[in-house]
């Protein structure tokens, strides 16, 4: 069975997770809502709207729609100021080797990200041409853990969900891939991403042989 590769962006291909963290932390603190790495973990893979809703829920705060929009814009502005400084040096270790390997072996490859800034980031780091298909936060209505973003990626690549290998750094993303019967590969802390079929700290742990193992893996259907 031919396999296809779907990559999440933030925290998988580039280290933008730290920029999201900084911008959300500043916003939460301006509202006097405590925000640590623990809260941040729960926002990974989650859309911008849902992230702000969650922060407000944690702080037991209700705000007007207008204020909500203003805060979202403010957060994005701060985030984009960090993104603006990015170059190809911000591509995470080992990513290029894997992308090149997958591409040179002609496997279909897509991006599946919740971010509305995905294309901006890809072009900043010079990776736009690597992906046959890009599905981002502008094209989906249901946020991860709903698998919509990955299912759309499969449709565009013309493969079945069972053929997809998904790389993710978030719990929500692993859940999304699992619920659609895709092979899920957790990149990051194994104790957080323990629902994944495979776990690696980063891409430097993934050799060409490992890629072949992922390709040959047959997921048990539940
Ligand atoms: C996900 C990130 O990839 O995209 C989340 O993990 C982020 O932290 C979400 O909130 C939406 O991103 P953006 O760029 O549209 O605000
Ligand atoms: Mg991510």
GROMACS .gro file of C-alpha atoms in nm, chain A:
model
  222
    1UNK     CA    1   0.000   0.000   0.000
    2UNK     CA    2   0.144   0.340  -0.103
    3UNK     CA    3   0.184   0.574   0.192
    4UNK     CA    4   0.148   0.952   0.208
    5UNK     CA    5   0.302   1.192   0.457
    6UNK     CA    6   0.118   1.469   0.639
    7UNK     CA    7   0.314   1.713   0.853
    8UNK     CA    8   0.181   1.947   1.117
    9UNK     CA    9   0.368   2.281   1.108
   10UNK     CA   10   0.401   2.454   1.446
   11UNK     CA   11   0.631   2.253   1.673
   12UNK     CA   12   0.698   1.988   1.408
   13UNK     CA   13   0.862   2.164   1.112
   14UNK     CA   14   0.943   2.494   1.280
   15UNK     CA   15   0.983   2.597   1.641
   16UNK     CA   16   0.695   2.845   1.638
   17UNK     CA   17   0.534   2.677   1.942
   18UNK     CA   18   0.759   2.897   2.160
   19UNK     CA   19   0.624   3.213   1.987
   20UNK     CA   20   0.263   3.107   2.042
   21UNK     CA   21   0.351   3.045   2.406
   22UNK     CA   22   0.505   3.392   2.452
   23UNK     CA   23   0.216   3.572   2.286
   24UNK     CA   24  -0.055   3.378   2.475
   25UNK     CA   25   0.131   3.422   2.804
   26UNK     CA   26   0.148   3.798   2.758
   27UNK     CA   27  -0.221   3.810   2.672
   28UNK     CA   28  -0.326   3.590   2.966
   29UNK     CA   29  -0.115   3.790   3.209
   30UNK     CA   30  -0.265   4.117   3.085
   31UNK     CA   31  -0.599   3.967   3.193
   32UNK     CA   32  -0.447   3.847   3.523
   33UNK     CA   33  -0.495   3.485   3.425
   34UNK     CA   34  -0.202   3.259   3.527
   35UNK     CA   35  -0.041   3.089   3.227
   36UNK     CA   36   0.236   2.832   3.243
   37UNK     CA   37   0.381   2.557   3.019
   38UNK     CA   38   0.105   2.331   3.151
   39UNK     CA   39  -0.175   2.550   3.014
   40UNK     CA   40   0.025   2.604   2.695
   41UNK     CA   41   0.041   2.230   2.631
   42UNK     CA   42  -0.340   2.225   2.614
   43UNK     CA   43  -0.338   2.494   2.345
   44UNK     CA   44  -0.102   2.314   2.108
   45UNK     CA   45  -0.278   2.227   1.783
   46UNK     CA   46  -0.585   2.422   1.897
   47UNK     CA   47  -0.724   2.704   1.678
   48UNK     CA   48  -0.677   3.070   1.769
   49UNK     CA   49  -1.043   3.121   1.861
   50UNK     CA   50  -1.065   2.807   2.072
   51UNK     CA   51  -0.735   2.894   2.245
   52UNK     CA   52  -0.865   3.232   2.360
   53UNK     CA   53  -1.194   3.076   2.471
   54UNK     CA   54  -1.000   2.825   2.682
   55UNK     CA   55  -0.782   3.095   2.843
   56UNK     CA   56  -1.094   3.294   2.934
   57UNK     CA   57  -1.259   2.980   3.076
   58UNK     CA   58  -0.951   2.910   3.292
   59UNK     CA   59  -0.968   3.265   3.428
   60UNK     CA   60  -1.347   3.255   3.465
   61UNK     CA   61  -1.374   3.570   3.254
   62UNK     CA   62  -1.643   3.684   3.014
   63UNK     CA   63  -1.571   3.962   2.766
   64UNK     CA   64  -1.760   4.133   2.485
   65UNK     CA   65  -1.735   4.008   2.128
   66UNK     CA   66  -1.554   4.325   2.036
   67UNK     CA   67  -1.295   4.277   2.310
   68UNK     CA   68  -1.256   3.912   2.205
   69UNK     CA   69  -1.176   4.018   1.848
   70UNK     CA   70  -0.936   4.285   1.971
   71UNK     CA   71  -0.744   4.036   2.188
   72UNK     CA   72  -0.719   3.783   1.905
   73UNK     CA   73  -0.581   4.050   1.674
   74UNK     CA   74  -0.336   4.166   1.940
   75UNK     CA   75  -0.211   3.814   2.003
   76UNK     CA   76  -0.164   3.754   1.632
   77UNK     CA   77   0.019   4.082   1.587
   78UNK     CA   78   0.270   3.992   1.858
   79UNK     CA   79   0.304   3.639   1.717
   80UNK     CA   80   0.367   3.770   1.364
   81UNK     CA   81   0.634   4.005   1.493
   82UNK     CA   82   0.828   3.697   1.610
   83UNK     CA   83   0.750   3.512   1.285
   84UNK     CA   84   0.885   3.805   1.087
   85UNK     CA   85   1.233   3.735   1.227
   86UNK     CA   86   1.227   3.374   1.107
   87UNK     CA   87   1.463   3.231   0.846
   88UNK     CA   88   1.546   2.880   0.727
   89UNK     CA   89   1.757   2.849   1.043
   90UNK     CA   90   1.430   2.807   1.233
   91UNK     CA   91   1.353   2.476   1.065
   92UNK     CA   92   1.379   2.214   1.339
   93UNK     CA   93   1.676   1.972   1.340
   94UNK     CA   94   1.644   1.671   1.111
   95UNK     CA   95   1.336   1.803   0.929
   96UNK     CA   96   1.513   1.877   0.598
   97UNK     CA   97   1.668   1.530   0.582
   98UNK     CA   98   1.327   1.366   0.624
   99UNK     CA   99   1.150   1.601   0.382
  100UNK     CA  100   1.419   1.544   0.120
  101UNK     CA  101   1.408   1.168   0.166
  102UNK     CA  102   1.030   1.152   0.137
  103UNK     CA  103   1.027   1.384  -0.161
  104UNK     CA  104   1.306   1.212  -0.348
  105UNK     CA  105   1.117   0.884  -0.310
  106UNK     CA  106   0.808   1.045  -0.462
  107UNK     CA  107   0.576   0.994  -0.169
  108UNK     CA  108   0.278   1.232  -0.166
  109UNK     CA  109   0.328   1.501   0.096
  110UNK     CA  110   0.092   1.755   0.255
  111UNK     CA  111   0.085   2.008   0.535
  112UNK     CA  112  -0.200   1.979   0.787
  113UNK     CA  113  -0.198   2.276   1.023
  114UNK     CA  114  -0.452   2.461   1.236
  115UNK     CA  115  -0.267   2.786   1.171
  116UNK     CA  116  -0.401   3.065   0.953
  117UNK     CA  117  -0.041   3.185   0.924
  118UNK     CA  118   0.091   2.860   0.778
  119UNK     CA  119   0.168   2.991   0.428
  120UNK     CA  120   0.343   3.300   0.567
  121UNK     CA  121   0.564   3.081   0.784
  122UNK     CA  122   0.644   2.832   0.508
  123UNK     CA  123   0.750   3.109   0.276
  124UNK     CA  124   0.960   3.273   0.553
  125UNK     CA  125   1.161   2.953   0.594
  126UNK     CA  126   1.162   2.870   0.221
  127UNK     CA  127   0.957   2.550   0.237
  128UNK     CA  128   0.644   2.639   0.040
  129UNK     CA  129   0.743   2.426  -0.259
  130UNK     CA  130   0.795   2.109  -0.059
  131UNK     CA  131   0.427   2.040  -0.010
  132UNK     CA  132   0.199   1.919  -0.285
  133UNK     CA  133  -0.098   2.026  -0.079
  134UNK     CA  134  -0.131   2.275   0.206
  135UNK     CA  135  -0.434   2.252   0.433
  136UNK     CA  136  -0.433   2.523   0.698
  137UNK     CA  137  -0.661   2.702   0.942
  138UNK     CA  138  -0.825   2.900   0.662
  139UNK     CA  139  -0.959   2.586   0.502
  140UNK     CA  140  -1.111   2.393   0.789
  141UNK     CA  141  -1.402   2.463   1.017
  142UNK     CA  142  -1.345   2.190   1.276
  143UNK     CA  143  -1.030   2.222   1.485
  144UNK     CA  144  -0.812   1.930   1.595
  145UNK     CA  145  -0.887   1.683   1.765
  146UNK     CA  146  -1.141   1.670   1.483
  147UNK     CA  147  -0.955   1.503   1.192
  148UNK     CA  148  -1.099   1.738   0.924
  149UNK     CA  149  -0.761   1.897   0.842
  150UNK     CA  150  -0.591   1.560   0.784
  151UNK     CA  151  -0.889   1.409   0.601
  152UNK     CA  152  -0.889   1.704   0.365
  153UNK     CA  153  -0.516   1.652   0.311
  154UNK     CA  154  -0.582   1.287   0.219
  155UNK     CA  155  -0.859   1.381  -0.021
  156UNK     CA  156  -0.636   1.632  -0.198
  157UNK     CA  157  -0.348   1.383  -0.216
  158UNK     CA  158  -0.597   1.120  -0.338
  159UNK     CA  159  -0.509   0.867  -0.071
  160UNK     CA  160  -0.716   0.685   0.191
  161UNK     CA  161  -0.676   0.788   0.558
  162UNK     CA  162  -0.521   0.444   0.631
  163UNK     CA  163  -0.240   0.536   0.391
  164UNK     CA  164  -0.145   0.854   0.579
  165UNK     CA  165   0.146   0.893   0.820
  166UNK     CA  166   0.090   1.202   1.036
  167UNK     CA  167   0.364   1.387   1.227
  168UNK     CA  168   0.231   1.586   1.523
  169UNK     CA  169   0.357   1.758   1.838
  170UNK     CA  170   0.015   1.803   2.000
  171UNK     CA  171  -0.218   1.572   2.190
  172UNK     CA  172  -0.510   1.709   1.989
  173UNK     CA  173  -0.333   1.629   1.661
  174UNK     CA  174  -0.244   1.273   1.764
  175UNK     CA  175  -0.605   1.220   1.868
  176UNK     CA  176  -0.720   1.355   1.528
  177UNK     CA  177  -0.490   1.120   1.336
  178UNK     CA  178  -0.588   0.819   1.550
  179UNK     CA  179  -0.959   0.881   1.514
  180UNK     CA  180  -0.920   0.875   1.134
  181UNK     CA  181  -0.715   0.549   1.143
  182UNK     CA  182  -0.400   0.725   1.024
  183UNK     CA  183  -0.053   0.625   1.146
  184UNK     CA  184   0.028   0.878   1.417
  185UNK     CA  185   0.383   0.985   1.493
  186UNK     CA  186   0.438   1.197   1.804
  187UNK     CA  187   0.724   1.447   1.789
  188UNK     CA  188   0.817   1.564   2.139
  189UNK     CA  189   0.749   1.452   2.493
  190UNK     CA  190   0.644   1.087   2.491
  191UNK     CA  191   0.462   1.116   2.823
  192UNK     CA  192   0.234   1.381   2.667
  193UNK     CA  193   0.197   1.210   2.328
  194UNK     CA  194   0.159   0.855   2.457
  195UNK     CA  195  -0.146   0.785   2.237
  196UNK     CA  196   0.073   0.798   1.923
  197UNK     CA  197   0.164   0.482   1.730
  198UNK     CA  198   0.529   0.597   1.731
  199UNK     CA  199   0.720   0.851   1.943
  200UNK     CA  200   1.035   1.048   1.875
  201UNK     CA  201   1.187   1.339   2.061
  202UNK     CA  202   1.268   1.510   1.731
  203UNK     CA  203   1.341   1.431   1.367
  204UNK     CA  204   1.709   1.357   1.431
  205UNK     CA  205   1.585   1.032   1.588
  206UNK     CA  206   1.416   0.930   1.261
  207UNK     CA  207   1.651   0.750   1.023
  208UNK     CA  208   1.576   0.630   0.671
  209UNK     CA  209   1.523   0.283   0.816
  210UNK     CA  210   1.272   0.428   1.062
  211UNK     CA  211   1.084   0.587   0.773
  212UNK     CA  212   1.060   0.244   0.611
  213UNK     CA  213   0.925   0.105   0.941
  214UNK     CA  214   0.657   0.378   0.943
  215UNK     CA  215   0.572   0.300   0.581
  216UNK     CA  216   0.533  -0.072   0.649
  217UNK     CA  217   0.335  -0.026   0.971
  218UNK     CA  218  -0.020  -0.162   0.964
  219UNK     CA  219  -0.247   0.001   1.218
  220UNK     CA  220  -0.489  -0.228   1.401
  221UNK     CA  221  -0.843  -0.107   1.338
  222UNK     CA  222  -1.059  -0.059   1.646
   0.00000   0.00000   0.00000
